[in-house]
PDB file of C-alpha atoms in Angstrom:
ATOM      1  CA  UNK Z   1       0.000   0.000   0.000  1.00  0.00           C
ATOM      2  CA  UNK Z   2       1.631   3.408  -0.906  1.00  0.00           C
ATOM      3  CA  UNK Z   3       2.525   5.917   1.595  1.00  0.00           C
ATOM      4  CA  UNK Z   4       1.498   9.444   1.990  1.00  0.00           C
ATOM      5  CA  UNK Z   5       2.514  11.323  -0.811  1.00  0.00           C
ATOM      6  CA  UNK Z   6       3.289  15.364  -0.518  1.00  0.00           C
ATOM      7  CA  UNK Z   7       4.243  17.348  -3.490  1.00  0.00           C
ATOM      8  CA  UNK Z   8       6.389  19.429  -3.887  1.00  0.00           C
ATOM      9  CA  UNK Z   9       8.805  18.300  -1.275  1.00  0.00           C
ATOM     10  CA  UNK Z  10      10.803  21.603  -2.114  1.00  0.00           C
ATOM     11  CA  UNK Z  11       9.760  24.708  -2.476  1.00  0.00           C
ATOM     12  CA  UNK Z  12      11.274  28.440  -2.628  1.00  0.00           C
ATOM     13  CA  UNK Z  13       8.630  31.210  -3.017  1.00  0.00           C
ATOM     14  CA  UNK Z  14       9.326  35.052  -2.497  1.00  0.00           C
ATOM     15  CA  UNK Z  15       7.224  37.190  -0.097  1.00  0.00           C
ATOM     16  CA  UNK Z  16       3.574  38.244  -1.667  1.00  0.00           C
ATOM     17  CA  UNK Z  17       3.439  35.351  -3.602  1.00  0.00           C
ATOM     18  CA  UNK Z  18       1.313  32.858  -3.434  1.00  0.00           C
ATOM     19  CA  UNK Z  19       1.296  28.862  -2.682  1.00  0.00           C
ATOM     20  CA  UNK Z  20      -0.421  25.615  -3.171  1.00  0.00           C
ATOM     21  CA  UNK Z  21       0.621  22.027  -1.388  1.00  0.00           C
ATOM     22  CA  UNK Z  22      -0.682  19.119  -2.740  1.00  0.00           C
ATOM     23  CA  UNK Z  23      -1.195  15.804  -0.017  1.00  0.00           C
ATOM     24  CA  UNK Z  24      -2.479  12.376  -1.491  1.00  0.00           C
ATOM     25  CA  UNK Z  25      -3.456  10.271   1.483  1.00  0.00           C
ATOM     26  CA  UNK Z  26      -3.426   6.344   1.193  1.00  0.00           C
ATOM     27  CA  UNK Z  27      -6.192   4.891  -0.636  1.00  0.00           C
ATOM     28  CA  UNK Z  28      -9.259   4.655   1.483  1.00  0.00           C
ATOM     29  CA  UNK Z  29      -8.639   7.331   3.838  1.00  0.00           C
ATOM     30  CA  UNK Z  30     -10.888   9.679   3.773  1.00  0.00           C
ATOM     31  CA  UNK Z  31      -9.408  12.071   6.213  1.00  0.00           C
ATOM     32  CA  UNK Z  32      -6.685  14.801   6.159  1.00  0.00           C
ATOM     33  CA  UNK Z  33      -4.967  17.187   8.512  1.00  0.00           C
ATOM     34  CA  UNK Z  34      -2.187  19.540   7.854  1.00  0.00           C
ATOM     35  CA  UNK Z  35       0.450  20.881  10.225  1.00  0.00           C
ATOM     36  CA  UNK Z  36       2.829  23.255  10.031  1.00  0.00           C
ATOM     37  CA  UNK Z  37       6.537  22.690  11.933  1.00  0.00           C
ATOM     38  CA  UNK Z  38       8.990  25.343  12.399  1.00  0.00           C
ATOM     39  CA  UNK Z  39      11.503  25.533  15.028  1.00  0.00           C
ATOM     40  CA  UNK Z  40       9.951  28.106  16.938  1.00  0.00           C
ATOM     41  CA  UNK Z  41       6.627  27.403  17.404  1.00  0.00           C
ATOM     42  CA  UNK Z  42       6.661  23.449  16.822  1.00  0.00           C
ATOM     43  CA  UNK Z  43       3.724  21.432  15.383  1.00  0.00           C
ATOM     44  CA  UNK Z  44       0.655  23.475  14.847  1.00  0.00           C
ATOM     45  CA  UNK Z  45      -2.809  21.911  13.611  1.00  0.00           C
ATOM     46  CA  UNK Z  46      -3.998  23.981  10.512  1.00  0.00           C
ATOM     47  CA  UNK Z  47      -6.922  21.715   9.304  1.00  0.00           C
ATOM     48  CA  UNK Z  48      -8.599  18.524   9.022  1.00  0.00           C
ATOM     49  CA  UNK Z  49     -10.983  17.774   6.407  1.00  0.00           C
ATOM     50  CA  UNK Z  50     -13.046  14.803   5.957  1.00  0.00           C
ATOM     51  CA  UNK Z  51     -15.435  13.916   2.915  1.00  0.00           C
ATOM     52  CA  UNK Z  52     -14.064  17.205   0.867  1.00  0.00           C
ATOM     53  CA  UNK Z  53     -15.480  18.898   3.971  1.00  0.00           C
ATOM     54  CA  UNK Z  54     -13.253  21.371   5.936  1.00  0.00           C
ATOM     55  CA  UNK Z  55     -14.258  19.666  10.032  1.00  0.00           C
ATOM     56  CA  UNK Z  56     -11.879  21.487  11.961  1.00  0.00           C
ATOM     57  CA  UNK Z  57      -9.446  24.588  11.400  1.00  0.00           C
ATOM     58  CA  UNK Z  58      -6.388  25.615  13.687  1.00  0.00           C
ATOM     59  CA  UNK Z  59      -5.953  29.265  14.864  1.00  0.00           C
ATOM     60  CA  UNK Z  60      -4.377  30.185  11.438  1.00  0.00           C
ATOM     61  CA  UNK Z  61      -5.280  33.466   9.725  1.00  0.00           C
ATOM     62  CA  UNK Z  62      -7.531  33.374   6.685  1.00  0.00           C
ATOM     63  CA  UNK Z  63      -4.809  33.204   4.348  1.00  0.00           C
ATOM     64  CA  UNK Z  64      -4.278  29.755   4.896  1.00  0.00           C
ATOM     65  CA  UNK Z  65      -7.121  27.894   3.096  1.00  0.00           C
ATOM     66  CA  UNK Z  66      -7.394  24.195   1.762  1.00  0.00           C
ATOM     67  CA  UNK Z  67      -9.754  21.883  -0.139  1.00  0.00           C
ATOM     68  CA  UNK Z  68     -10.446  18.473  -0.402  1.00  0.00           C
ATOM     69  CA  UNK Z  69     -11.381  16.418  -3.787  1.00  0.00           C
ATOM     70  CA  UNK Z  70     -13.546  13.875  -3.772  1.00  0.00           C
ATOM     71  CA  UNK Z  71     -10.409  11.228  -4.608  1.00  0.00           C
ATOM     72  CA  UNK Z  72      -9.703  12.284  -1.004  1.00  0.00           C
ATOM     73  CA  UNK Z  73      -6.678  14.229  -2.208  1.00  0.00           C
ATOM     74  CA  UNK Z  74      -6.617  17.231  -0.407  1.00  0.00           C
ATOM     75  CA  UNK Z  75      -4.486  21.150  -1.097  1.00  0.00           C
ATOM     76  CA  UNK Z  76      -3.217  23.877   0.992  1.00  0.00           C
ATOM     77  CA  UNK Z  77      -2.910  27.405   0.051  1.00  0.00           C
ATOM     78  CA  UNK Z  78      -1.249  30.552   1.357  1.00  0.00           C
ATOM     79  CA  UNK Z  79      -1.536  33.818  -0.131  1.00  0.00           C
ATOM     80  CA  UNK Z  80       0.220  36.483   0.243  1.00  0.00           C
ATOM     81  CA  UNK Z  81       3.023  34.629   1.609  1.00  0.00           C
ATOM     82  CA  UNK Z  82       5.318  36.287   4.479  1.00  0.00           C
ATOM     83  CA  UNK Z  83       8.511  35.306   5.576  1.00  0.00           C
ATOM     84  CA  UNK Z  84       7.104  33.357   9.185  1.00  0.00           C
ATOM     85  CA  UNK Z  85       5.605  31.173   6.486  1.00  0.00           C
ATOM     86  CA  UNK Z  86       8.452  29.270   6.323  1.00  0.00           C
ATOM     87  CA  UNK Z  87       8.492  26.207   7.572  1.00  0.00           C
ATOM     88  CA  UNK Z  88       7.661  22.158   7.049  1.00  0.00           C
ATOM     89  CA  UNK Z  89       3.775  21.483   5.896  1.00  0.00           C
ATOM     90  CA  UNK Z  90       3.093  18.213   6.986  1.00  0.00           C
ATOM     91  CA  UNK Z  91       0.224  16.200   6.263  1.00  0.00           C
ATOM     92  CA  UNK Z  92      -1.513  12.962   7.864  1.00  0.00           C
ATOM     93  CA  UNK Z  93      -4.417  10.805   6.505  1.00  0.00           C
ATOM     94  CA  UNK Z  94      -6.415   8.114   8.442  1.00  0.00           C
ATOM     95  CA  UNK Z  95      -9.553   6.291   7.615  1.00  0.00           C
ATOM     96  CA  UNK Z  96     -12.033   8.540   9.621  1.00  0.00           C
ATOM     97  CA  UNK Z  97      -9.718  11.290  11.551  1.00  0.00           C
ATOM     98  CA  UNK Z  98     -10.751   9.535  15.211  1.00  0.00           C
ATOM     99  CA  UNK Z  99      -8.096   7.910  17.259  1.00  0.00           C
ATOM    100  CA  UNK Z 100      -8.714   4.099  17.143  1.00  0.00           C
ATOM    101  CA  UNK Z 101      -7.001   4.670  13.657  1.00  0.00           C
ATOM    102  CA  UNK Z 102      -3.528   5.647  13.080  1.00  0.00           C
ATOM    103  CA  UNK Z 103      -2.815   9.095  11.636  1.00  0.00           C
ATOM    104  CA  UNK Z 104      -0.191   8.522   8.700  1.00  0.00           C
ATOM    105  CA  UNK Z 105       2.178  11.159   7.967  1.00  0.00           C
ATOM    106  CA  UNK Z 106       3.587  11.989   4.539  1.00  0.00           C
ATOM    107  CA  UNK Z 107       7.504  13.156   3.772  1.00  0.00           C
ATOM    108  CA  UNK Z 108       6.720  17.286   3.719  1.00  0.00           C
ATOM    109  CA  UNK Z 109       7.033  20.154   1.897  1.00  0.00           C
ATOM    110  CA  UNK Z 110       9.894  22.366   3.090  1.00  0.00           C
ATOM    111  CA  UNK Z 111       8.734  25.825   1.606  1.00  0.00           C
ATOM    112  CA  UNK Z 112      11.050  28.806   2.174  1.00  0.00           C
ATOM    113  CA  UNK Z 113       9.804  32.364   1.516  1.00  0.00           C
ATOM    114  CA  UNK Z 114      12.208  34.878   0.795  1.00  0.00           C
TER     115      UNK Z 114
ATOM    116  CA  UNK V   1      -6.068  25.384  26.629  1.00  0.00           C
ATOM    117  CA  UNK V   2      -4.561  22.001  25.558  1.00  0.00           C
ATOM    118  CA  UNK V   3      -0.743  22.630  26.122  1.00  0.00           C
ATOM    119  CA  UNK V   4       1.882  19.280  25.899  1.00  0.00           C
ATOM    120  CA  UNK V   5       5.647  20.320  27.635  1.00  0.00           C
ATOM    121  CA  UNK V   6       8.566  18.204  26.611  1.00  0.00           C
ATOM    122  CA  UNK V   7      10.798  19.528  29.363  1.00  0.00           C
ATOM    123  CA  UNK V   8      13.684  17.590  27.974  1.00  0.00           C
ATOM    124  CA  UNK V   9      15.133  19.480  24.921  1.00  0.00           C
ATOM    125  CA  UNK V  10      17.951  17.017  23.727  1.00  0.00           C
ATOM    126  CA  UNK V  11      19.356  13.902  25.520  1.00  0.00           C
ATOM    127  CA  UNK V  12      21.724  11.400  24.882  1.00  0.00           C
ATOM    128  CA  UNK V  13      21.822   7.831  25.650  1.00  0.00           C
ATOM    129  CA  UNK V  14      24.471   4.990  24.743  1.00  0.00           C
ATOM    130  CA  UNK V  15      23.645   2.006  22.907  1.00  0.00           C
ATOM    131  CA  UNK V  16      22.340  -0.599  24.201  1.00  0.00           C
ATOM    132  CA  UNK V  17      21.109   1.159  27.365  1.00  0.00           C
ATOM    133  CA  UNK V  18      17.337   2.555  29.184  1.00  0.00           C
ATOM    134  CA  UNK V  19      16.311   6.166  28.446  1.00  0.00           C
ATOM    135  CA  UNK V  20      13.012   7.888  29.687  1.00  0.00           C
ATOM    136  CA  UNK V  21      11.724  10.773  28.214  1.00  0.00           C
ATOM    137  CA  UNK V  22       9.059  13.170  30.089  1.00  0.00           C
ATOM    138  CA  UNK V  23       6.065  14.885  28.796  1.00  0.00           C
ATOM    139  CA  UNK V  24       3.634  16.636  31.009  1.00  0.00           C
ATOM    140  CA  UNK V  25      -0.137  18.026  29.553  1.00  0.00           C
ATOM    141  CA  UNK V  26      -2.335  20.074  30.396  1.00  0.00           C
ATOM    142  CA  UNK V  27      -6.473  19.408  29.211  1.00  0.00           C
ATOM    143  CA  UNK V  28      -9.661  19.668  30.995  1.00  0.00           C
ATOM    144  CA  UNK V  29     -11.145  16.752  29.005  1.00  0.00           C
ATOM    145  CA  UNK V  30     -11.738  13.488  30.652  1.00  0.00           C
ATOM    146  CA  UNK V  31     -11.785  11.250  27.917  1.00  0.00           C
ATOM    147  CA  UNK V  32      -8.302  11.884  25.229  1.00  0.00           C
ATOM    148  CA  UNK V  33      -5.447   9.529  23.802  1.00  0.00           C
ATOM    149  CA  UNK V  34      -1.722  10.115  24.164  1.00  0.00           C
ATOM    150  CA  UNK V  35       0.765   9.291  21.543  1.00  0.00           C
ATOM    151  CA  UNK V  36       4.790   9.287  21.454  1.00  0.00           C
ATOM    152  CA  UNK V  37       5.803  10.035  17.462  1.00  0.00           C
ATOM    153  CA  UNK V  38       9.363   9.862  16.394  1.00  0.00           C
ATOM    154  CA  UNK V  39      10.256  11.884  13.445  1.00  0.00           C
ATOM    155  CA  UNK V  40      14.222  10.889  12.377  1.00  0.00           C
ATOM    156  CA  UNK V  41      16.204  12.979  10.134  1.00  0.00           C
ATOM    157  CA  UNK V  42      14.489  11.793   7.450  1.00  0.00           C
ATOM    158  CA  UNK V  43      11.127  13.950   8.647  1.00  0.00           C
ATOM    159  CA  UNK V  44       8.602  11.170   8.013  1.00  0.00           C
ATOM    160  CA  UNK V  45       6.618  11.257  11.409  1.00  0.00           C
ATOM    161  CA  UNK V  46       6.061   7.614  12.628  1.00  0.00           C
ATOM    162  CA  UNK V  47       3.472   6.801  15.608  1.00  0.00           C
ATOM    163  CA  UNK V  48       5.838   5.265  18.411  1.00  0.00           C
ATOM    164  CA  UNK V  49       2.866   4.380  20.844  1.00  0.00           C
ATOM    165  CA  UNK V  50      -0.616   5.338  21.859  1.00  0.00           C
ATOM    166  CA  UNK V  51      -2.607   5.363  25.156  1.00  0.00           C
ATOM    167  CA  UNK V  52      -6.219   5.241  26.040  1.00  0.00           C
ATOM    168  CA  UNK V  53      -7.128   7.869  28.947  1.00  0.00           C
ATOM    169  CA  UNK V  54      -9.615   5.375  29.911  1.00  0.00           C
ATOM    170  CA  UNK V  55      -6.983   2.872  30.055  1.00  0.00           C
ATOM    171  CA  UNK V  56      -5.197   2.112  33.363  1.00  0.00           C
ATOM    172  CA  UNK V  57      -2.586  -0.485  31.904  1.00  0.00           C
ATOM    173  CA  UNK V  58       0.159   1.111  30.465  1.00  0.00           C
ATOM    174  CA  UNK V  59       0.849   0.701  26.799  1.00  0.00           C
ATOM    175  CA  UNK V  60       4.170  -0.973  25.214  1.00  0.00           C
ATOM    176  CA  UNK V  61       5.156  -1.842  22.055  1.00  0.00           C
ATOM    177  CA  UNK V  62       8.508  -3.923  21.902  1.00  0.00           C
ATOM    178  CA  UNK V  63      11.395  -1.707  23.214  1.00  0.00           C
ATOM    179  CA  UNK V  64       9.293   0.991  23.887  1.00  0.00           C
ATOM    180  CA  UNK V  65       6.521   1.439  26.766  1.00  0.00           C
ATOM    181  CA  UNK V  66       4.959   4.619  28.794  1.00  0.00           C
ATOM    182  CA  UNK V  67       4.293   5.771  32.229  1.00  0.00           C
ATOM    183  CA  UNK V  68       1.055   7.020  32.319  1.00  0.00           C
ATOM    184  CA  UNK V  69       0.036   8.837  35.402  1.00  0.00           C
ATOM    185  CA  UNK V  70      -3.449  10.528  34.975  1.00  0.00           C
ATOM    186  CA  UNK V  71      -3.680  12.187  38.329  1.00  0.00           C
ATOM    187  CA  UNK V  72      -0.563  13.873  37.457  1.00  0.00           C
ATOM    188  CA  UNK V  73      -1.090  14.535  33.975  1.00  0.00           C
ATOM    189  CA  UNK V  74       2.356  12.608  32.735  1.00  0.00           C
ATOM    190  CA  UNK V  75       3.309  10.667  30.230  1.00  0.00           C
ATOM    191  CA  UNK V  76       7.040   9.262  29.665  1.00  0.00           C
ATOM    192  CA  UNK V  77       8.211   7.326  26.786  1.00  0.00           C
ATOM    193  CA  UNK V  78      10.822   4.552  28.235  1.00  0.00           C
ATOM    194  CA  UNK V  79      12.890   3.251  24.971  1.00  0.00           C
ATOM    195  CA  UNK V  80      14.905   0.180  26.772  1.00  0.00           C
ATOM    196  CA  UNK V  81      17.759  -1.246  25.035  1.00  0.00           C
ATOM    197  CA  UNK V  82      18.417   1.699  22.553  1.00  0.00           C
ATOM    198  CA  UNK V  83      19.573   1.412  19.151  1.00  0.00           C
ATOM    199  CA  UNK V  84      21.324   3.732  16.821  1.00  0.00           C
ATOM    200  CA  UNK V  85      18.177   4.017  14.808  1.00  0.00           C
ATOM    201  CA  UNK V  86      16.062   5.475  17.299  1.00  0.00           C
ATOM    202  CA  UNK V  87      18.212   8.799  17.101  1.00  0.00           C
ATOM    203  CA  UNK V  88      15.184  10.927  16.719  1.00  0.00           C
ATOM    204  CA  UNK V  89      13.157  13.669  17.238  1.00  0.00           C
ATOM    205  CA  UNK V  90      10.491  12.169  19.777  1.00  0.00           C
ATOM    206  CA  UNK V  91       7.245  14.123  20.086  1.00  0.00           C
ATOM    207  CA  UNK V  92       4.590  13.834  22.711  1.00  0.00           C
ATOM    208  CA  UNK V  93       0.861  14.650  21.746  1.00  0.00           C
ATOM    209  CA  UNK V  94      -2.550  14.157  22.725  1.00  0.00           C
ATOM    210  CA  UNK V  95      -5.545  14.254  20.542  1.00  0.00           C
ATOM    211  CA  UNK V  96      -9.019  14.967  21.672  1.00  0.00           C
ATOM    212  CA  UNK V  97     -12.756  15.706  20.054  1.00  0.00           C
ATOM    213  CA  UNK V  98     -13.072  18.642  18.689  1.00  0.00           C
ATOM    214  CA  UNK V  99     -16.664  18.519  17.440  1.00  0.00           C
ATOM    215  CA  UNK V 100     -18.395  17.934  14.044  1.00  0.00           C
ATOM    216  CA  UNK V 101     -16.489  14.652  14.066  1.00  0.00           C
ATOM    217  CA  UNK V 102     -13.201  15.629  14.149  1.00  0.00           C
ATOM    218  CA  UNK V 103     -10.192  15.002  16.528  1.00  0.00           C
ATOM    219  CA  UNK V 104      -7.114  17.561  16.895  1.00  0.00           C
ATOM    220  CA  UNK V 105      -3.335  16.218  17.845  1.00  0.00           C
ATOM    221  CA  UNK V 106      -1.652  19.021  20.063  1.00  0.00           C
ATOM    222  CA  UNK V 107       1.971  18.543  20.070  1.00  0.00           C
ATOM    223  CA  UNK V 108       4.473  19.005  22.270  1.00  0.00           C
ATOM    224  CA  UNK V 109       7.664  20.925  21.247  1.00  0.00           C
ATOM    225  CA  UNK V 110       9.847  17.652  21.044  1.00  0.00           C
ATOM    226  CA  UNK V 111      13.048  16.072  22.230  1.00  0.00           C
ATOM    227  CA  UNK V 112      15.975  15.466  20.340  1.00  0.00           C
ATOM    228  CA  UNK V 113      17.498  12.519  21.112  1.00  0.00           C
ATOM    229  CA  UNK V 114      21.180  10.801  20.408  1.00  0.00           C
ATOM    230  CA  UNK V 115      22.121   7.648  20.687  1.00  0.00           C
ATOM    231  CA  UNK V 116      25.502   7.284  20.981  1.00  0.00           C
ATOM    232  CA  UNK V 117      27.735   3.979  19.731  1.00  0.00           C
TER     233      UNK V 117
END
């Protein structure tokens, strides 16, 4: 069974611009959460959506956004990108989101604004 | 609030020997799970253990078991018999309901640790 996929795993984006992370949980799960990790502030909950429904956001301002396709892949966009933006966007799948299941995580996309 | 404190920045423990990290938390719920994940160079997060509230008996998976003391709100990881390839970043979380179906992991701010040959 493949992993949980996370393209790009690299990115490089200057300040104002804007971004989209793709996640592509393992087949059959139906739910995903992204986190962002920086050094500073640690692991930090953005989302979780479920059934291309958003369920649950973190305290993130409104310029972090995501979606989620009915394949269960899910984005992430941020717009207007500033240089705290930096950091590793992690994201987990699982069946259903609850605990009984494990939460999967994918590789990451290391984006660096400049 | 929901806060998780690693108090334990880095450690270091030699091969073959018994390391315990701590993680204390902070939640009003009642009813939550615990989890140790270890994340090594590499990044990919990998689940370590998990832990019931509900659930008196301690958890343990091979090498690795916890301490869980509800009353005092702790949870330590115990990695027995280390290995080099548990040199890690080791993070402590706890995930509870968040409504509309969903359940949010709170992480702690993680220890690094070294396992030295």
């Amino acid at each position: 069974k493949a992993g949980v996929t996370q393209t790009p795993r690299y990115l490089i984006k200057t300040r104002g611009q804007q971004v989209t992370l793709s996640c592509s949980p393992i087949s059959g799960h139906r739910s995903v959460s992204w986190y962002q990790q920086t050094p500073g502030q640690g692991l930090q909950f953005l989302f979780e959506y479920f059934s291309e429904t958003q369920r649950n956001k973190g305290n993130f301002p409104g310029r972090f956004s995501g979606r989620q396709f009915s394949n269960s892949r899910s984005e992430m966009n941020v717009s207007t990108l500033e240089l705290g933006d930096s950091a590793l966007y992690l994201c987990a799948s699982s069946p259903t989101g609850a605990p009984t299941y494990e939460q999967y995580f994918g590789p990451g996309t290391r984006l660096t604004v400049t | 609030a929901q806060t998780v404190t690693q108090s334990q920045p880095e450690m270091s423990v030699q091969e073959a020997e018994t390391v315990t990290l701590s993680c204390t938390y902070d939640t009003s719920e009642n009813n939550y799970y615990l989890f140790w994940y270890k994340q090594p160079p590499s990044r990919q997060m990998i689940l370590v253990i998990r832990q019931e509230a509900y659930k008196q008996q301690n958890a343990t998976e091979n090498r690795f078991s916890v301490n869980f003391q509800k009353a005092a709100k702790s949870f330590s990881l115990k990695i027995s018999d280390s290995q080099l390839g548990d040199t890690a970043m080791y993070f402590c979380a706890f995930m509870i309901y968040s409504g509309a179906g969903s359940y949010q992991l709170t992480f702690g701010k993680g220890t690094k640790l070294s396992v030295i040959p």
